[in-house]
Coordinates of C-alpha atoms and ligand atoms in Angstrom, one line a residue:
X1 CA -7.9 -8.6 18.5
X2 CA -8.3 -4.8 18.5
X3 CA -10.6 -2.9 20.8
X4 CA -14.1 -2.3 19.4
X5 CA -17.5 -1.3 20.6
X6 CA -20.3 -3.8 20.4
X7 CA -23.9 -3.0 19.9
X8 CA -27.0 -5.0 19.2
X9 CA -29.1 -3.7 16.3
X10 CA -32.8 -3.3 17.0
X11 CA -33.9 -3.4 13.3
X12 CA -32.5 -3.6 9.8
X13 CA -32.9 0.1 9.6
X14 CA -31.0 0.6 12.8
X15 CA -28.2 -1.6 11.6
X16 CA -27.9 0.2 8.3
X17 CA -27.9 3.6 10.0
X18 CA -25.1 2.6 12.3
X19 CA -23.0 1.2 9.5
X20 CA -23.6 4.4 7.5
X21 CA -22.2 6.6 10.2
X22 CA -19.1 4.4 10.8
X23 CA -17.2 3.2 7.8
X24 CA -15.1 0.8 10.0
X25 CA -18.1 -0.9 11.5
X26 CA -18.8 -4.6 10.7
X27 CA -21.9 -6.7 11.0
X28 CA -21.8 -9.9 13.0
X29 CA -24.2 -12.8 13.2
X30 CA -22.9 -16.3 13.8
X31 CA -19.3 -15.1 13.7
X32 CA -17.9 -18.5 12.7
X33 CA -15.4 -17.0 10.3
X34 CA -15.3 -13.3 11.4
X35 CA -14.2 -14.1 15.0
X36 CA -11.3 -16.2 13.6
X37 CA -10.2 -13.2 11.5
X38 CA -10.6 -10.8 14.4
X39 CA -8.3 -12.9 16.6
X40 CA -5.4 -12.5 14.1
X41 CA -6.1 -8.8 13.2
X42 CA -7.3 -9.6 9.7
X43 CA -10.3 -7.4 10.5
X44 CA -10.0 -4.5 12.9
X45 CA -13.5 -3.0 13.1
X46 CA -14.3 0.1 15.2
X47 CA -17.6 -1.5 16.2
X48 CA -19.4 -4.8 15.7
X49 CA -23.1 -4.4 14.9
X50 CA -24.8 -7.6 16.1
X51 CA -27.6 -8.4 13.7
X52 CA -28.3 -11.9 15.1
X53 CA -31.6 -11.0 16.8
X54 CA -33.2 -9.3 13.7
X55 CA -36.2 -10.7 11.9
X56 CA -34.4 -12.5 9.2
X57 CA -34.6 -16.1 10.5
X58 CA -37.5 -17.6 8.5
X59 CA -37.8 -19.9 5.5
X60 CA -40.9 -19.0 3.5
X61 CA -42.4 -20.4 0.3
X62 CA -42.7 -17.8 -2.5
X63 CA -45.8 -17.2 -4.6
X64 CA -43.9 -18.5 -7.6
X65 CA -43.2 -21.9 -5.9
X66 CA -39.7 -21.2 -4.7
X67 CA -38.2 -20.5 -1.3
X68 CA -37.0 -17.3 0.4
X69 CA -34.4 -18.1 3.0
X70 CA -33.8 -15.4 5.6
X71 CA -30.2 -14.3 6.0
X72 CA -30.1 -15.4 9.6
X73 CA -31.4 -18.9 9.1
X74 CA -28.8 -21.3 10.4
X75 CA -27.0 -23.6 8.0
X76 CA -28.4 -26.5 10.0
X77 CA -32.0 -25.3 9.6
X78 CA -31.6 -24.8 5.9
X79 CA -30.1 -28.3 5.4
X80 CA -32.8 -29.9 7.5
X81 CA -35.8 -28.0 6.0
X82 CA -38.2 -30.5 4.3
X83 CA -38.7 -28.2 1.2
X84 CA -35.0 -27.9 0.8
X85 CA -34.4 -31.6 1.2
X86 CA -37.2 -32.5 -1.3
X87 CA -36.8 -29.8 -3.9
X88 CA -33.2 -28.7 -3.7
X89 CA -31.3 -31.7 -2.3
X90 CA -28.0 -30.5 -3.7
X91 CA -28.2 -27.5 -1.3
X92 CA -28.9 -29.7 1.7
X93 CA -26.1 -32.0 0.9
X94 CA -23.6 -29.2 0.2
X95 CA -24.3 -27.6 3.5
X96 CA -24.0 -31.0 5.3
X97 CA -20.6 -31.5 3.5
X98 CA -19.3 -28.3 5.1
X99 CA -17.9 -27.6 8.5
X100 CA -18.9 -29.4 11.7
X101 CA -22.4 -29.8 13.2
X102 CA -21.5 -27.1 15.9
X103 CA -20.4 -24.7 13.3
X104 CA -23.4 -25.3 11.1
X105 CA -25.6 -24.6 14.1
X106 CA -24.1 -21.2 14.5
X107 CA -23.3 -20.2 10.8
X108 CA -26.0 -18.3 9.0
X109 CA -27.2 -18.1 5.4
X110 CA -25.8 -14.6 4.9
X111 CA -22.6 -15.3 6.7
X112 CA -21.9 -18.4 4.6
X113 CA -21.9 -16.1 1.5
X114 CA -19.4 -13.8 3.2
X115 CA -16.8 -16.2 4.5
X116 CA -13.4 -15.5 3.2
X117 CA -10.8 -17.8 1.7
X118 CA -8.8 -20.2 3.9
X119 CA -5.6 -19.6 2.0
X120 CA -3.0 -20.2 4.7
X121 CA -0.9 -17.2 3.7
X122 CA -3.9 -14.9 4.1
X123 CA -4.2 -16.0 7.8
X124 CA -0.5 -16.0 8.5
X125 CA 0.5 -12.4 9.0
X126 CA 4.2 -13.3 8.8
X127 CA 3.7 -13.5 5.0
X128 CA 2.7 -10.8 2.6
X129 CA -0.7 -11.2 0.9
X130 CA -2.4 -9.0 -1.7
X131 CA -5.8 -9.9 -0.3
X132 CA -4.8 -8.8 3.2
X133 CA -2.7 -5.9 2.1
X134 CA -2.9 -4.9 -1.6
X135 CA 0.4 -4.5 -3.4
X136 CA 2.5 -6.6 -1.0
X137 CA 2.6 -9.8 -3.1
X138 CA 1.2 -13.3 -3.3
X139 CA 3.4 -16.0 -1.8
X140 CA 1.1 -18.7 -3.1
X141 CA 2.2 -18.0 -6.6
X142 CA 5.6 -19.7 -6.0
X143 CA 4.9 -21.3 -2.6
X144 CA 2.6 -24.2 -1.5
X145 CA -0.4 -23.9 -3.8
X146 CA -1.9 -27.3 -3.8
X147 CA -5.3 -26.0 -2.6
X148 CA -5.4 -23.0 -4.9
X149 CA -7.3 -21.9 -8.0
X150 CA -7.0 -23.4 -11.5
X151 CA -9.6 -21.2 -13.1
X152 CA -10.2 -17.4 -13.0
X153 CA -7.2 -16.4 -11.0
X154 CA -5.0 -13.4 -11.6
X155 CA -1.3 -12.8 -10.9
X156 CA -2.5 -10.9 -7.8
X157 CA -4.3 -13.8 -6.1
X158 CA -4.9 -17.5 -6.6
X159 CA -7.2 -18.1 -3.6
X160 CA -10.4 -20.2 -3.8
X161 CA -13.8 -19.5 -2.4
X162 CA -14.3 -21.9 0.6
X163 CA -18.1 -22.3 0.7
X164 CA -19.8 -25.5 -0.3
X165 CA -23.3 -24.0 0.0
X166 CA -22.5 -21.3 -2.5
X167 CA -21.6 -23.8 -5.2
X168 CA -25.1 -25.3 -4.9
X169 CA -26.7 -21.9 -4.9
X170 CA -24.8 -21.0 -8.1
X171 CA -26.2 -24.1 -9.8
X172 CA -29.7 -23.3 -8.5
X173 CA -29.8 -19.7 -9.9
X174 CA -30.2 -18.3 -6.4
X175 CA -30.6 -14.6 -6.0
X176 CA -29.2 -12.6 -3.0
X177 CA -31.5 -9.9 -1.5
X178 CA -29.5 -7.0 0.0
X179 CA -30.4 -3.8 1.6
X180 CA -28.2 -0.8 2.0
X181 CA -27.9 3.0 2.2
X182 CA -29.3 3.3 -1.4
X183 CA -32.2 0.9 -0.8
X184 CA -32.9 -2.7 -1.7
X185 CA -31.5 -4.6 -4.6
X186 CA -31.2 -8.2 -5.8
X187 CA -27.9 -9.8 -7.0
X188 CA -27.7 -13.1 -8.8
X189 CA -25.5 -15.4 -6.8
X190 CA -23.2 -15.9 -9.8
X191 CA -22.6 -12.1 -9.8
X192 CA -22.3 -11.8 -6.0
X193 CA -18.7 -13.0 -5.7
X194 CA -15.8 -11.6 -7.7
X195 CA -12.8 -12.9 -9.4
X196 CA -9.6 -11.4 -7.9
X197 CA -8.4 -9.3 -11.0
X198 CA -6.4 -6.4 -9.7
X199 CA -8.5 -6.0 -6.5
X200 CA -8.2 -9.3 -4.6
X201 CA -9.1 -7.6 -1.4
X202 CA -12.7 -7.5 -2.6
X203 CA -14.5 -10.8 -2.4
X204 CA -18.0 -9.7 -3.3
X205 CA -19.9 -6.9 -5.1
X206 CA -21.5 -5.7 -1.9
X207 CA -21.2 -2.0 -1.5
X208 CA -20.1 -0.4 1.9
X209 CA -22.9 -0.8 4.5
X210 CA -25.0 -3.2 2.5
X211 CA -26.6 -6.1 4.4
X212 CA -27.7 -9.4 3.1
X213 CA -31.3 -10.0 4.1
X214 CA -32.3 -13.2 2.3
X215 CA -31.5 -15.7 -0.5
X216 CA -34.2 -16.6 -2.9
X217 CA -34.6 -19.8 -4.9
X218 CA -37.0 -20.0 -7.8
X219 CA -38.9 -23.1 -8.7
X220 CA -36.7 -25.7 -10.5
X221 CA -38.5 -29.0 -10.6
X222 CA -35.6 -30.9 -12.1
X223 CA -33.4 -29.8 -9.2
X224 CA -34.9 -32.8 -7.4
X225 CA -32.3 -34.9 -9.3
X226 CA -29.6 -32.5 -8.2
X227 CA -26.4 -33.9 -6.5
X228 CA -23.4 -32.4 -4.7
X229 CA -20.1 -34.2 -4.8
X230 CA -17.2 -33.0 -2.6
X231 CA -13.7 -34.4 -2.9
X232 CA -11.3 -33.5 0.0
X233 CA -8.3 -34.7 1.9
X234 CA -10.4 -36.2 4.7
X235 CA -14.0 -37.2 4.9
X236 CA -15.2 -34.5 7.3
X237 CA -14.5 -31.0 8.4
X238 CA -12.2 -30.2 5.4
X239 CA -12.5 -27.7 2.6
X240 CA -13.0 -29.0 -1.0
X241 CA -10.2 -29.8 -3.3
X242 CA -13.0 -30.1 -5.9
X243 CA -16.7 -30.0 -5.6
X244 CA -19.5 -30.3 -8.2
X245 CA -23.1 -29.4 -8.0
X246 CA -25.1 -30.8 -10.9
X247 CA -28.7 -31.4 -12.0
X248 CA -30.1 -32.8 -15.2
X249 CA -33.5 -32.9 -16.7
X250 CA -34.0 -35.7 -19.2
X251 CA -36.6 -36.4 -21.9
X252 CA -36.1 -40.1 -22.4
X253 CA -32.4 -40.5 -22.9
X254 CA -31.9 -36.9 -24.1
X255 CA -30.8 -34.0 -21.9
X256 CA -33.4 -31.2 -21.8
X257 CA -31.8 -29.0 -19.2
X258 CA -28.6 -28.9 -17.1
X259 CA -27.0 -27.1 -14.2
X260 CA -23.4 -27.4 -13.4
X261 CA -21.2 -25.5 -10.9
X262 CA -17.9 -26.2 -9.3
X263 CA -16.1 -25.4 -6.0
X264 CA -12.5 -25.5 -4.9
X265 CA -11.2 -24.3 -8.2
X266 CA -11.7 -20.5 -8.3
X267 CA -12.1 -17.3 -6.3
X268 CA -15.9 -17.6 -6.7
X269 CA -18.4 -20.5 -7.1
X270 CA -17.7 -21.5 -10.7
X271 CA -20.9 -21.9 -12.8
X272 CA -20.0 -23.6 -16.1
X273 CA -22.6 -22.3 -18.6
X274 CA -20.7 -23.4 -21.7
X275 CA -20.7 -27.0 -20.5
X276 CA -24.5 -26.6 -19.6
X277 CA -25.2 -25.4 -23.2
X278 CA -23.2 -28.2 -24.6
X279 CA -25.2 -30.8 -22.6
X280 CA -28.6 -29.7 -23.8
X281 CA -30.0 -31.9 -26.6
X282 CA -27.2 -34.5 -26.1
X283 CA -27.7 -38.2 -25.0
X284 CA -27.1 -38.7 -21.3
X285 CA -24.1 -41.0 -21.5
X286 CA -20.5 -41.1 -20.4
X287 CA -19.2 -39.8 -23.7
X288 CA -21.4 -36.7 -23.4
X289 CA -20.4 -36.1 -19.7
X290 CA -16.7 -36.5 -20.5
X291 CA -17.0 -33.9 -23.3
X292 CA -18.9 -31.5 -20.9
X293 CA -16.1 -32.0 -18.4
X294 CA -13.5 -31.2 -21.0
X295 CA -15.4 -28.0 -21.9
X296 CA -15.7 -27.0 -18.2
X297 CA -12.0 -27.3 -17.6
X298 CA -10.8 -26.0 -21.0
X299 CA -9.4 -22.8 -19.5
X300 CA -7.7 -24.4 -16.5
X301 CA -4.3 -23.0 -15.6
X302 CA -2.8 -25.1 -12.8
X303 CA 0.0 -24.0 -10.6
X304 CA 3.1 -26.0 -9.5
X305 CA 1.3 -28.2 -7.0
X306 CA -2.3 -28.4 -8.1
X307 CA -2.3 -29.9 -11.7
X308 CA -4.0 -32.9 -10.2
X309 CA -7.2 -30.8 -9.8
X310 CA -7.8 -30.7 -13.5
X311 CA -8.3 -34.4 -13.9
X312 CA -10.0 -34.7 -10.5
X313 CA -12.5 -32.1 -11.6
X314 CA -13.3 -33.8 -14.9
X315 CA -13.9 -37.1 -13.1
X316 CA -16.0 -35.4 -10.5
X317 CA -18.2 -33.8 -13.2
X318 CA -18.6 -37.1 -15.0
X319 CA -19.6 -38.8 -11.7
X320 CA -22.0 -36.1 -10.6
X321 CA -23.8 -35.9 -14.0
X322 CA -24.0 -39.7 -14.1
X323 CA -25.8 -39.9 -10.7
X324 CA -28.1 -37.0 -11.5
X325 CA -29.1 -38.6 -14.8
X326 CA -30.2 -41.6 -12.8
X327 CA -32.4 -39.4 -10.7
X328 CA -30.0 -38.1 -8.1
X329 CA -29.2 -39.2 -4.6
X330 CA -25.9 -39.6 -2.7
X331 CA -22.9 -39.5 -5.0
Ligands
SF4_401 FE1 -3.1 -13.7 -0.4 FE2 -4.6 -14.6 -2.5 FE3 -2.0 -14.9 -2.5 FE4 -3.5 -16.3 -0.8 S1 -3.6 -16.5 -3.0 S2 -1.5 -15.3 -0.4 S3 -5.1 -14.9 -0.3 S4 -3.0 -12.9 -2.5

């Protein structure tokens, strides 16, 4: 860990001003991923701006019937909130599927969006890594790549986004509220994270100095039937091999509306809009769900060790849609 100064911001304005005058400053809240990175010199800030005491720790109902979740609300508080459990159960279950209770107590809404890949080569500085140091290479391309991406990767990077929560947020049409040197703006969650392309060092479309202030969910009545299915090597405290967030709205046996997103397969939470479009108007049965899964995985390009993810993802989609069609619940 390098030497840095530590200050506690007194307001959002104060935090933004400090970041504006120091390009190497970083914000810290729960620190559950950032501190790990500091320890191995992946991040070497000149100062840490502690935002953890700012007024961004509330969950409020919006006038449209949705929820505005402050950036500093802990993952535990989001997962346990009665409105989240009732109206957006896939979000609650996704959060509870991630990390340990202790980490969920510390981790924040905003920080969860900003956690970085757990690609082992990224954390092991004995290896080159285009994400850590652009232009040095990607050892995952020919190395151990069992956990890596099957969709949306580039030759520069095959890392996957680690968050469970963000997969549910992608399916729920969440919007990220940010504030920065140029003012306030809103970014749809599906546009917040980036594919690696030729700039794998950038995970998000945040501009320098911008701060996440909240995540907003609109009303989505059929999200009550939403489910989150996570498949992993062990049943707790492990990142997803494959995850699926799904919700269906039915009229009789026919699908009226659909949301489908996947995790563990790409550099960002992977919303599958083509499969959603296909589902609308079709009968809610196994054949339809299998066809949707084929569409969702049509562009998959597995690596040496992760071809199993293609079939696993299709099965997970079929299972998640089947449970959602029956009204939701534990998958
Ligand atoms: Fe680095 Fe990405 Fe390659 Fe992992 S997959 S070694 S993060 S460039």
